[in-house]
CSV table of C-alpha atoms in Angstrom, one decimal:
chain,number,residue,atom,x,y,z
A,1,UNK,CA,17.0,52.3,63.4
A,2,UNK,CA,20.7,51.6,64.3
A,3,UNK,CA,21.4,49.9,60.9
A,4,UNK,CA,23.8,51.4,58.4
A,5,UNK,CA,23.6,50.2,54.9
A,6,UNK,CA,26.8,48.8,53.6
A,7,UNK,CA,26.9,47.3,50.2
A,8,UNK,CA,30.6,46.4,50.1
A,9,UNK,CA,30.0,42.7,50.7
A,10,UNK,CA,27.4,42.6,48.0
A,11,UNK,CA,29.5,44.4,45.4
A,12,UNK,CA,32.4,41.9,46.2
A,13,UNK,CA,30.1,39.1,45.2
A,14,UNK,CA,28.3,41.0,42.4
A,15,UNK,CA,29.8,38.7,39.7
A,16,UNK,CA,28.1,35.8,41.4
A,17,UNK,CA,24.8,37.6,41.1
A,18,UNK,CA,25.4,38.4,37.5
A,19,UNK,CA,26.2,34.7,36.8
A,20,UNK,CA,23.0,33.8,38.6
A,21,UNK,CA,21.1,36.3,36.4
A,22,UNK,CA,22.7,34.9,33.3
A,23,UNK,CA,21.5,31.4,34.3
A,24,UNK,CA,18.0,32.8,35.1
A,25,UNK,CA,17.8,34.3,31.6
A,26,UNK,CA,19.1,31.1,30.0
A,27,UNK,CA,16.6,29.0,31.9
A,28,UNK,CA,13.8,31.3,30.9
A,29,UNK,CA,14.8,31.6,27.3
A,30,UNK,CA,15.1,27.8,26.6
A,31,UNK,CA,11.9,27.0,28.6
A,32,UNK,CA,9.8,29.7,26.9
A,33,UNK,CA,11.1,28.7,23.5
A,34,UNK,CA,10.2,25.0,24.1
A,35,UNK,CA,7.0,26.1,25.8
A,36,UNK,CA,6.0,28.4,22.9
A,37,UNK,CA,6.5,25.7,20.2
A,38,UNK,CA,4.6,23.2,22.4
A,39,UNK,CA,2.0,25.8,23.3
A,40,UNK,CA,1.3,26.6,19.7
A,41,UNK,CA,0.5,22.9,18.9
A,42,UNK,CA,-1.7,22.8,22.0
A,43,UNK,CA,-3.4,26.0,21.0
A,44,UNK,CA,-4.3,24.5,17.6
A,45,UNK,CA,-5.5,21.4,19.4
A,46,UNK,CA,-7.7,23.6,21.8
A,47,UNK,CA,-9.6,25.0,18.9
A,48,UNK,CA,-9.9,21.7,17.0
A,49,UNK,CA,-13.3,20.4,16.2
A,50,UNK,CA,-12.5,16.8,17.0
A,51,UNK,CA,-13.0,16.0,20.7
A,52,UNK,CA,-10.1,13.5,20.5
A,53,UNK,CA,-7.7,16.3,19.8
A,54,UNK,CA,-9.4,19.0,21.9
A,55,UNK,CA,-10.0,17.1,25.1
A,56,UNK,CA,-6.4,16.0,26.0
A,57,UNK,CA,-5.2,19.5,25.2
A,58,UNK,CA,-7.8,21.1,27.5
A,59,UNK,CA,-7.0,18.6,30.2
A,60,UNK,CA,-3.3,19.4,30.1
A,61,UNK,CA,-4.0,23.1,30.3
A,62,UNK,CA,-6.4,22.7,33.2
A,63,UNK,CA,-4.1,20.5,35.3
A,64,UNK,CA,-1.0,22.6,34.7
A,65,UNK,CA,-2.7,25.9,35.3
A,66,UNK,CA,-4.2,24.7,38.5
A,67,UNK,CA,-0.9,23.6,40.0
A,68,UNK,CA,1.5,25.9,41.8
A,69,UNK,CA,4.8,25.9,39.9
A,70,UNK,CA,6.7,25.2,43.1
A,71,UNK,CA,4.8,21.9,43.5
A,72,UNK,CA,5.7,21.0,40.0
A,73,UNK,CA,9.4,21.8,40.5
A,74,UNK,CA,9.6,19.7,43.7
A,75,UNK,CA,7.6,16.9,42.1
A,76,UNK,CA,9.9,16.7,39.1
A,77,UNK,CA,13.1,16.8,41.1
A,78,UNK,CA,12.1,14.7,44.1
A,79,UNK,CA,9.2,12.5,43.1
A,80,UNK,CA,10.1,11.6,39.5
A,81,UNK,CA,13.4,9.9,40.5
A,82,UNK,CA,11.4,7.6,42.8
A,83,UNK,CA,9.4,6.6,39.7
A,84,UNK,CA,12.6,5.9,37.7
A,85,UNK,CA,12.9,9.2,35.9
A,86,UNK,CA,16.2,10.8,37.0
A,87,UNK,CA,17.0,14.3,35.7
A,88,UNK,CA,19.7,16.8,36.6
A,89,UNK,CA,18.6,19.9,38.5
A,90,UNK,CA,18.7,22.1,35.5
A,91,UNK,CA,17.2,19.6,33.1
A,92,UNK,CA,14.4,18.9,35.6
A,93,UNK,CA,13.7,22.6,36.0
A,94,UNK,CA,13.7,23.4,32.3
A,95,UNK,CA,11.3,20.5,31.7
A,96,UNK,CA,9.0,21.9,34.3
A,97,UNK,CA,9.1,25.5,33.2
A,98,UNK,CA,8.6,24.4,29.6
A,99,UNK,CA,5.5,22.4,30.4
A,100,UNK,CA,4.3,25.1,32.6
A,101,UNK,CA,4.8,27.9,30.1
A,102,UNK,CA,3.4,25.7,27.4
A,103,UNK,CA,0.0,25.7,29.2
A,104,UNK,CA,0.0,29.5,29.8
A,105,UNK,CA,1.2,30.3,26.2
A,106,UNK,CA,-1.4,27.9,24.8
A,107,UNK,CA,-4.1,29.9,26.4
A,108,UNK,CA,-2.6,33.2,25.1
A,109,UNK,CA,-2.2,31.7,21.6
A,110,UNK,CA,-5.7,30.3,21.6
A,111,UNK,CA,-7.2,33.7,22.2
A,112,UNK,CA,-5.1,35.0,19.3
A,113,UNK,CA,-6.2,32.3,17.0
A,114,UNK,CA,-9.9,33.0,17.7
A,115,UNK,CA,-9.5,36.6,16.6
A,116,UNK,CA,-8.3,35.6,13.1
A,117,UNK,CA,-11.2,36.0,10.5
A,118,UNK,CA,-12.3,32.7,9.0
A,119,UNK,CA,-12.2,34.3,5.6
A,120,UNK,CA,-8.4,34.3,5.6
A,121,UNK,CA,-8.4,30.5,5.9
A,122,UNK,CA,-10.9,30.3,3.1
A,123,UNK,CA,-8.8,32.5,0.9
A,124,UNK,CA,-5.8,30.2,1.6
A,125,UNK,CA,-7.8,27.1,0.8
A,126,UNK,CA,-9.1,28.8,-2.4
A,127,UNK,CA,-5.6,29.2,-3.9
A,128,UNK,CA,-4.9,25.5,-3.1
A,129,UNK,CA,-2.9,25.7,0.1
A,130,UNK,CA,-3.3,22.8,2.5
A,131,UNK,CA,-4.6,23.4,6.0
A,132,UNK,CA,-1.0,23.0,7.4
A,133,UNK,CA,0.4,25.5,4.9
A,134,UNK,CA,-2.3,27.9,5.9
A,135,UNK,CA,-1.4,27.6,9.6
A,136,UNK,CA,2.3,28.1,9.0
A,137,UNK,CA,2.1,31.0,6.5
A,138,UNK,CA,-1.0,32.8,7.5
A,139,UNK,CA,-2.6,31.9,10.8
A,140,UNK,CA,0.5,31.5,13.1
A,141,UNK,CA,2.2,34.7,11.9
A,142,UNK,CA,-1.0,36.7,12.4
A,143,UNK,CA,-1.8,35.1,15.7
A,144,UNK,CA,1.7,35.9,16.9
A,145,UNK,CA,1.3,39.6,16.0
A,146,UNK,CA,-2.1,39.7,17.7
A,147,UNK,CA,-0.9,38.3,21.0
A,148,UNK,CA,2.4,40.2,21.3
A,149,UNK,CA,1.0,42.7,23.8
A,150,UNK,CA,-0.3,40.0,26.2
A,151,UNK,CA,2.7,37.8,25.5
A,152,UNK,CA,4.9,40.5,27.1
A,153,UNK,CA,3.4,40.0,30.6
A,154,UNK,CA,3.4,36.2,30.3
A,155,UNK,CA,7.1,36.2,29.3
A,156,UNK,CA,8.0,38.5,32.2
A,157,UNK,CA,6.0,36.3,34.6
A,158,UNK,CA,7.7,33.2,33.3
A,159,UNK,CA,11.1,34.8,33.7
A,160,UNK,CA,10.4,35.6,37.3
A,161,UNK,CA,9.3,32.0,37.9
A,162,UNK,CA,12.9,31.0,37.3
A,163,UNK,CA,13.5,32.1,40.9
A,164,UNK,CA,11.7,29.0,42.1
A,165,UNK,CA,14.6,26.9,40.8
A,166,UNK,CA,16.4,28.1,44.0
A,167,UNK,CA,14.2,25.5,45.8
A,168,UNK,CA,16.2,22.7,44.2
A,169,UNK,CA,19.6,24.6,44.4
A,170,UNK,CA,19.9,25.6,40.8
A,171,UNK,CA,22.4,28.5,41.0
A,172,UNK,CA,20.3,31.2,39.4
A,173,UNK,CA,19.9,34.7,40.7
A,174,UNK,CA,17.7,34.1,43.8
A,175,UNK,CA,19.9,31.1,44.9
A,176,UNK,CA,23.1,33.2,44.5
A,177,UNK,CA,21.5,36.1,46.5
A,178,UNK,CA,20.5,33.7,49.3
A,179,UNK,CA,24.1,32.4,49.4
A,180,UNK,CA,25.5,35.9,49.7
A,181,UNK,CA,22.9,36.7,52.3
A,182,UNK,CA,24.0,33.8,54.4
A,183,UNK,CA,27.7,34.4,54.0
A,184,UNK,CA,27.7,38.1,54.5
A,185,UNK,CA,24.7,38.7,56.8
A,186,UNK,CA,24.0,41.8,54.7
A,187,UNK,CA,20.4,40.8,54.4
A,188,UNK,CA,18.8,44.1,53.3
A,189,UNK,CA,21.6,45.0,50.9
A,190,UNK,CA,21.6,41.6,49.2
A,191,UNK,CA,17.9,41.5,48.6
A,192,UNK,CA,17.8,45.2,47.5
A,193,UNK,CA,20.4,44.5,44.8
A,194,UNK,CA,18.8,41.2,43.8
A,195,UNK,CA,15.4,43.0,43.5
A,196,UNK,CA,17.0,45.7,41.4
A,197,UNK,CA,18.5,43.2,39.0
A,198,UNK,CA,15.0,41.5,38.6
A,199,UNK,CA,13.3,44.9,38.0
A,200,UNK,CA,16.0,46.1,35.5
A,201,UNK,CA,15.9,42.8,33.6
A,202,UNK,CA,12.1,42.7,33.4
A,203,UNK,CA,12.1,46.3,32.2
A,204,UNK,CA,14.5,45.5,29.4
A,205,UNK,CA,12.4,42.5,28.5
A,206,UNK,CA,9.3,44.6,28.3
A,207,UNK,CA,11.1,47.2,26.2
A,208,UNK,CA,12.3,44.6,23.8
A,209,UNK,CA,8.8,43.2,23.5
A,210,UNK,CA,7.5,46.7,22.7
A,211,UNK,CA,10.1,47.1,20.0
A,212,UNK,CA,9.1,43.7,18.5
A,213,UNK,CA,5.5,44.8,18.6
A,214,UNK,CA,6.2,48.0,16.7
A,215,UNK,CA,8.4,46.3,14.1
A,216,UNK,CA,6.0,43.5,13.4
A,217,UNK,CA,2.8,45.5,13.5
A,218,UNK,CA,0.7,45.0,10.4
A,219,UNK,CA,1.1,48.3,8.4
A,220,UNK,CA,-2.0,50.4,7.8
B,1,UNK,CA,-19.4,25.0,-29.5
B,2,UNK,CA,-16.6,25.0,-26.9
B,3,UNK,CA,-16.2,22.0,-24.6
B,4,UNK,CA,-17.9,21.5,-21.3
B,5,UNK,CA,-15.9,22.9,-18.4
B,6,UNK,CA,-18.2,22.5,-15.4
B,7,UNK,CA,-21.0,20.1,-14.8
B,8,UNK,CA,-23.3,20.2,-11.8
B,9,UNK,CA,-25.8,17.4,-11.3
B,10,UNK,CA,-28.5,17.2,-8.6
B,11,UNK,CA,-26.4,19.3,-6.1
B,12,UNK,CA,-28.0,19.1,-2.7
B,13,UNK,CA,-26.7,20.8,0.4
B,14,UNK,CA,-28.2,21.1,3.9
B,15,UNK,CA,-27.2,22.9,7.1
B,16,UNK,CA,-28.6,20.7,9.8
B,17,UNK,CA,-32.2,20.2,8.8
B,18,UNK,CA,-32.4,23.2,6.5
B,19,UNK,CA,-32.0,22.4,2.9
B,20,UNK,CA,-30.2,25.2,1.1
B,21,UNK,CA,-29.7,23.5,-2.3
B,22,UNK,CA,-32.4,21.2,-3.4
B,23,UNK,CA,-31.0,19.6,-6.6
B,24,UNK,CA,-29.2,22.1,-8.8
B,25,UNK,CA,-28.3,21.1,-12.3
B,26,UNK,CA,-26.1,23.3,-14.5
B,27,UNK,CA,-23.6,22.9,-17.3
B,28,UNK,CA,-21.0,25.5,-18.2
B,29,UNK,CA,-18.9,25.6,-21.3
B,30,UNK,CA,-15.4,27.0,-21.6
B,31,UNK,CA,-15.3,30.8,-22.0
B,32,UNK,CA,-18.8,31.3,-20.6
B,33,UNK,CA,-19.5,34.2,-18.2
B,34,UNK,CA,-22.5,33.2,-16.1
B,35,UNK,CA,-24.1,35.5,-13.5
B,36,UNK,CA,-26.0,33.9,-10.7
B,37,UNK,CA,-28.7,36.2,-9.4
B,38,UNK,CA,-31.4,35.8,-6.8
B,39,UNK,CA,-32.5,37.1,-3.4
B,40,UNK,CA,-30.4,36.4,-0.3
B,41,UNK,CA,-31.0,32.9,1.0
B,42,UNK,CA,-31.6,31.5,-2.5
B,43,UNK,CA,-28.5,29.4,-2.3
B,44,UNK,CA,-26.4,31.2,-4.9
B,45,UNK,CA,-23.3,31.8,-2.7
B,46,UNK,CA,-23.6,28.3,-1.3
B,47,UNK,CA,-23.6,26.8,-4.8
B,48,UNK,CA,-20.5,28.8,-5.7
B,49,UNK,CA,-18.7,27.7,-2.5
B,50,UNK,CA,-19.5,24.0,-3.2
B,51,UNK,CA,-17.6,24.2,-6.4
B,52,UNK,CA,-14.3,24.7,-4.6
B,53,UNK,CA,-15.3,22.6,-1.5
B,54,UNK,CA,-15.4,25.6,0.9
B,55,UNK,CA,-18.8,23.9,1.6
B,56,UNK,CA,-19.3,20.2,1.8
B,57,UNK,CA,-22.4,18.9,0.1
B,58,UNK,CA,-24.6,15.9,0.8
B,59,UNK,CA,-25.7,14.9,-2.6
B,60,UNK,CA,-25.1,15.2,-6.3
B,61,UNK,CA,-22.0,15.6,-8.5
B,62,UNK,CA,-19.7,18.5,-9.5
B,63,UNK,CA,-17.3,17.8,-12.3
B,64,UNK,CA,-14.6,20.2,-13.5
B,65,UNK,CA,-13.2,19.2,-16.9
B,66,UNK,CA,-14.7,15.7,-16.2
B,67,UNK,CA,-13.0,15.3,-12.9
B,68,UNK,CA,-15.2,14.6,-9.9
B,69,UNK,CA,-14.8,17.4,-7.3
B,70,UNK,CA,-14.6,16.7,-3.6
B,71,UNK,CA,-15.8,13.1,-3.2
B,72,UNK,CA,-15.0,9.6,-4.4
B,73,UNK,CA,-18.0,7.6,-5.4
B,74,UNK,CA,-18.1,3.8,-5.3
B,75,UNK,CA,-21.5,2.3,-5.9
B,76,UNK,CA,-24.0,4.2,-3.7
B,77,UNK,CA,-21.5,5.3,-1.1
B,78,UNK,CA,-19.3,8.4,-1.2
B,79,UNK,CA,-16.3,9.6,0.8
B,80,UNK,CA,-14.5,12.9,0.9
B,81,UNK,CA,-11.3,13.0,-1.1
B,82,UNK,CA,-8.0,13.4,0.7
B,83,UNK,CA,-7.1,16.9,1.9
B,84,UNK,CA,-4.2,16.9,-0.6
B,85,UNK,CA,-6.5,16.0,-3.5
B,86,UNK,CA,-9.0,18.7,-2.5
B,87,UNK,CA,-6.2,21.3,-2.3
B,88,UNK,CA,-5.1,20.4,-5.8
B,89,UNK,CA,-8.7,20.6,-7.1
B,90,UNK,CA,-9.2,23.9,-5.4
B,91,UNK,CA,-6.2,25.3,-7.3
B,92,UNK,CA,-8.1,24.6,-10.5
B,93,UNK,CA,-10.6,27.3,-9.6
B,94,UNK,CA,-9.9,30.8,-8.4
B,95,UNK,CA,-12.1,32.7,-6.1
B,96,UNK,CA,-12.7,36.3,-5.1
B,97,UNK,CA,-14.6,37.1,-1.9
B,98,UNK,CA,-17.0,39.8,-0.8
B,99,UNK,CA,-14.6,40.7,2.0
B,100,UNK,CA,-11.4,40.5,-0.1
B,101,UNK,CA,-9.7,38.3,2.5
B,102,UNK,CA,-6.2,39.5,1.7
B,103,UNK,CA,-3.5,38.4,4.1
B,104,UNK,CA,-3.0,41.6,6.1
B,105,UNK,CA,0.7,40.8,7.1
B,106,UNK,CA,1.8,40.5,3.5
B,107,UNK,CA,2.3,43.1,0.8
B,108,UNK,CA,0.1,43.0,-2.3
B,109,UNK,CA,2.9,41.3,-4.2
B,110,UNK,CA,3.4,38.7,-1.5
B,111,UNK,CA,-0.3,38.0,-1.4
B,112,UNK,CA,-0.2,37.1,-5.0
B,113,UNK,CA,3.1,35.2,-4.7
B,114,UNK,CA,2.1,32.9,-1.8
B,115,UNK,CA,0.1,30.4,-3.9
B,116,UNK,CA,2.6,30.6,-6.8
B,117,UNK,CA,5.5,29.6,-4.4
B,118,UNK,CA,3.7,27.2,-2.1
B,119,UNK,CA,1.3,25.5,-4.6
B,120,UNK,CA,2.8,26.0,-8.0
B,121,UNK,CA,6.4,25.6,-6.5
B,122,UNK,CA,7.7,28.6,-8.5
B,123,UNK,CA,11.0,30.2,-7.4
B,124,UNK,CA,10.5,33.5,-5.6
B,125,UNK,CA,11.9,35.4,-8.6
B,126,UNK,CA,9.5,33.7,-11.0
B,127,UNK,CA,6.6,34.3,-8.7
B,128,UNK,CA,7.5,37.9,-8.2
B,129,UNK,CA,7.5,38.4,-12.0
B,130,UNK,CA,4.1,36.7,-12.4
B,131,UNK,CA,2.7,38.8,-9.4
B,132,UNK,CA,3.9,42.0,-11.0
B,133,UNK,CA,2.4,41.1,-14.3
B,134,UNK,CA,-1.0,40.6,-12.8
B,135,UNK,CA,-0.9,43.5,-10.4
B,136,UNK,CA,-0.1,45.6,-13.5
B,137,UNK,CA,-3.1,44.0,-15.3
B,138,UNK,CA,-5.4,45.2,-12.5
B,139,UNK,CA,-3.8,48.6,-12.5
B,140,UNK,CA,-1.8,48.3,-9.3
B,141,UNK,CA,1.8,47.9,-10.4
B,142,UNK,CA,2.7,50.9,-8.3
B,143,UNK,CA,1.1,49.4,-5.2
B,144,UNK,CA,3.0,46.0,-5.3
B,145,UNK,CA,4.8,46.7,-2.0
B,146,UNK,CA,1.9,48.2,-0.1
B,147,UNK,CA,0.1,46.3,2.6
B,148,UNK,CA,-3.7,45.6,2.4
B,149,UNK,CA,-4.3,48.1,5.2
B,150,UNK,CA,-2.7,50.8,3.1
B,151,UNK,CA,-5.0,50.2,0.1
B,152,UNK,CA,-8.6,51.3,-0.6
B,153,UNK,CA,-11.4,48.7,-0.7
B,154,UNK,CA,-11.4,48.7,-4.5
B,155,UNK,CA,-7.7,48.3,-4.6
B,156,UNK,CA,-7.8,45.4,-2.1
B,157,UNK,CA,-10.4,43.7,-4.2
B,158,UNK,CA,-8.3,44.1,-7.3
B,159,UNK,CA,-5.3,42.6,-5.5
B,160,UNK,CA,-7.5,39.7,-4.4
B,161,UNK,CA,-8.6,39.1,-8.0
B,162,UNK,CA,-4.9,39.2,-9.1
B,163,UNK,CA,-4.1,36.7,-6.4
B,164,UNK,CA,-6.7,34.3,-7.7
B,165,UNK,CA,-6.1,34.8,-11.4
B,166,UNK,CA,-2.3,34.5,-11.1
B,167,UNK,CA,-2.8,30.8,-10.3
B,168,UNK,CA,-4.1,30.4,-13.9
B,169,UNK,CA,-7.4,28.8,-12.8
B,170,UNK,CA,-9.6,27.0,-15.3
B,171,UNK,CA,-12.6,28.8,-13.8
B,172,UNK,CA,-13.0,32.0,-11.8
B,173,UNK,CA,-15.6,32.3,-9.0
B,174,UNK,CA,-16.7,35.7,-7.9
B,175,UNK,CA,-18.8,35.9,-4.7
B,176,UNK,CA,-20.5,39.3,-4.5
B,177,UNK,CA,-17.1,41.0,-5.0
B,178,UNK,CA,-18.6,44.5,-5.1
B,179,UNK,CA,-21.0,44.2,-2.2
B,180,UNK,CA,-18.6,45.5,0.5
B,181,UNK,CA,-17.4,48.4,-1.6
B,182,UNK,CA,-18.3,52.1,-1.5
B,183,UNK,CA,-20.3,52.9,-4.6
B,184,UNK,CA,-17.5,55.0,-6.1
B,185,UNK,CA,-15.1,52.0,-5.9
B,186,UNK,CA,-17.4,49.5,-7.6
B,187,UNK,CA,-16.6,50.6,-11.1
B,188,UNK,CA,-12.9,49.9,-11.0
B,189,UNK,CA,-13.5,46.3,-9.9
B,190,UNK,CA,-16.1,45.6,-12.5
B,191,UNK,CA,-13.7,47.0,-15.1
B,192,UNK,CA,-11.2,44.4,-14.2
B,193,UNK,CA,-13.8,41.6,-14.4
B,194,UNK,CA,-14.9,42.9,-17.8
B,195,UNK,CA,-11.3,42.8,-19.0
B,196,UNK,CA,-11.0,39.1,-17.9
B,197,UNK,CA,-14.2,38.3,-19.7
B,198,UNK,CA,-12.9,39.8,-22.8
B,199,UNK,CA,-9.8,37.6,-22.5
B,200,UNK,CA,-12.1,34.6,-22.6
B,201,UNK,CA,-11.8,33.6,-18.9
B,202,UNK,CA,-14.6,31.3,-17.8
B,203,UNK,CA,-16.4,32.9,-14.9
B,204,UNK,CA,-19.2,32.3,-12.5
B,205,UNK,CA,-20.4,35.5,-10.7
B,206,UNK,CA,-22.8,35.8,-7.8
B,207,UNK,CA,-23.8,39.4,-8.1
B,208,UNK,CA,-26.3,42.0,-7.1
B,209,UNK,CA,-25.2,44.3,-9.9
B,210,UNK,CA,-28.0,43.7,-12.4
B,211,UNK,CA,-26.8,46.2,-14.9
B,212,UNK,CA,-23.3,44.6,-14.9
B,213,UNK,CA,-24.8,41.1,-15.1
B,214,UNK,CA,-26.8,42.3,-18.1
B,215,UNK,CA,-23.8,43.7,-19.9
B,216,UNK,CA,-21.1,41.2,-19.2
B,217,UNK,CA,-22.8,37.8,-18.9
B,218,UNK,CA,-23.3,35.3,-21.7
B,219,UNK,CA,-25.9,33.6,-19.6
B,220,UNK,CA,-27.8,34.4,-16.4
B,221,UNK,CA,-29.0,32.0,-13.8
B,222,UNK,CA,-31.8,33.0,-11.5
B,223,UNK,CA,-31.9,31.0,-8.3
B,224,UNK,CA,-34.9,30.8,-5.9
B,225,UNK,CA,-35.2,28.7,-2.8
B,226,UNK,CA,-32.4,26.4,-3.5
B,227,UNK,CA,-33.1,25.6,-7.2
B,228,UNK,CA,-32.5,27.2,-10.5
B,229,UNK,CA,-35.7,28.9,-11.3
B,230,UNK,CA,-34.9,30.4,-14.7
B,231,UNK,CA,-31.9,30.7,-16.9
B,232,UNK,CA,-31.0,32.2,-20.3
B,233,UNK,CA,-29.6,35.0,-22.3
B,234,UNK,CA,-29.6,38.2,-20.2
B,235,UNK,CA,-30.9,40.3,-23.1
B,236,UNK,CA,-34.0,38.1,-23.1
B,237,UNK,CA,-34.4,37.3,-19.4
B,238,UNK,CA,-34.1,40.8,-18.0
B,239,UNK,CA,-36.6,42.2,-20.6
B,240,UNK,CA,-39.0,39.3,-20.8
B,241,UNK,CA,-38.8,37.1,-17.7
B,242,UNK,CA,-40.7,33.9,-18.1
B,243,UNK,CA,-41.4,33.2,-14.4
B,244,UNK,CA,-43.4,35.3,-12.0
B,245,UNK,CA,-40.6,34.9,-9.4
B,246,UNK,CA,-38.0,36.5,-11.7
B,247,UNK,CA,-40.3,39.3,-12.7
B,248,UNK,CA,-40.9,40.0,-9.0
B,249,UNK,CA,-37.2,39.9,-8.3
B,250,UNK,CA,-36.3,42.2,-11.1
B,251,UNK,CA,-38.9,44.7,-10.0
B,252,UNK,CA,-37.3,44.9,-6.5
B,253,UNK,CA,-33.7,44.9,-7.8
B,254,UNK,CA,-31.6,47.8,-9.0
B,255,UNK,CA,-32.0,47.0,-12.7
B,256,UNK,CA,-33.7,49.8,-14.8
């Protein structure tokens, strides 16, 4: 192969890649935060006895989980304005990733909720706590600890989904890499470096989640 | 005679088509210690759980210090009280469970403090002081900052009793609190309950510990197939049962 690797062009634009990565992380952080709060409410709805509460939540999860996120991204950015809802690129993507992560996190949380013994709720009721107080002080904290191991892969997956924002020209990591690729013609080098940044970031995220898991573990 | 604390009239409860309680009547006075005995499926635990609305019931009345528990009655119709009202009523009774049900992510002290802070609206310092006092009473002052997973079954059950009693309930409900314990740990829990009885705490205990029921109770209720079959002074009942059923039950139980 007559190709010599030359990273000079990529290093010259490395700052752009880092800015892109920072934006990727920012998009993921805000979306997952909103998605987690929303997903928690949906998870409680999913295990509700009342069909009026349970069914809309189940419908939401089914629809979102059966749509490719790229379709959602394009729909929100191109189709919604036609229907009178005009959002900026970033706002539109954050909205999509929040709704998308909400559905996935709701499923993760639901599994965590089901593993909490009913007796703990009864113990809470017996000392006079209201159902809401029990959810806030007992169920949610325990559920969160239960799901931390599976939360890690969901969070990493959602972080990687930020690359789809490139499709609507949000200047995150993948978008910046494509720009450098086009400007420098250093195709292999650009994507090697971009890939390295994704892998490194995901590894750090996974390590952070493991630390959280250890520190929050219920002592025994 | 002390005043009436708890009044149960015609209590009926069914799961689907199965009737578990078929009209239970019972009056309890302040300071009484009543043991409820009977074979499994006789409805004793269900009756206990109706008193703090962990179970809904379909008929009859439960009154605690004259206040109707769980339902509003108007004429012949009844409706469940609001969640807030029921929570307030539940705080009037304390309950200890067979499986302890301690909150595993909180230390012993925090388990006791939770209700004090959230329900009684105490400051954290006040609640901590009350929690320490009661943990000391159950012999666990040195374990205040341990998590449930770091305690033995007997210690966990004593924390659970401290958690209930710290709320200063008018009535304590004990639901087979020694059934899940290793035999060598039963004594320490019964000791705590005896101490509370000596303090004059009103208590209803569902138990399989016949010897304990005999020693500590001022009255024993024998339940069979969803009704109270026989009740009276344990010194009398255990020695000279009036009904065949009770005689049968005592023969198969661990008493003697």
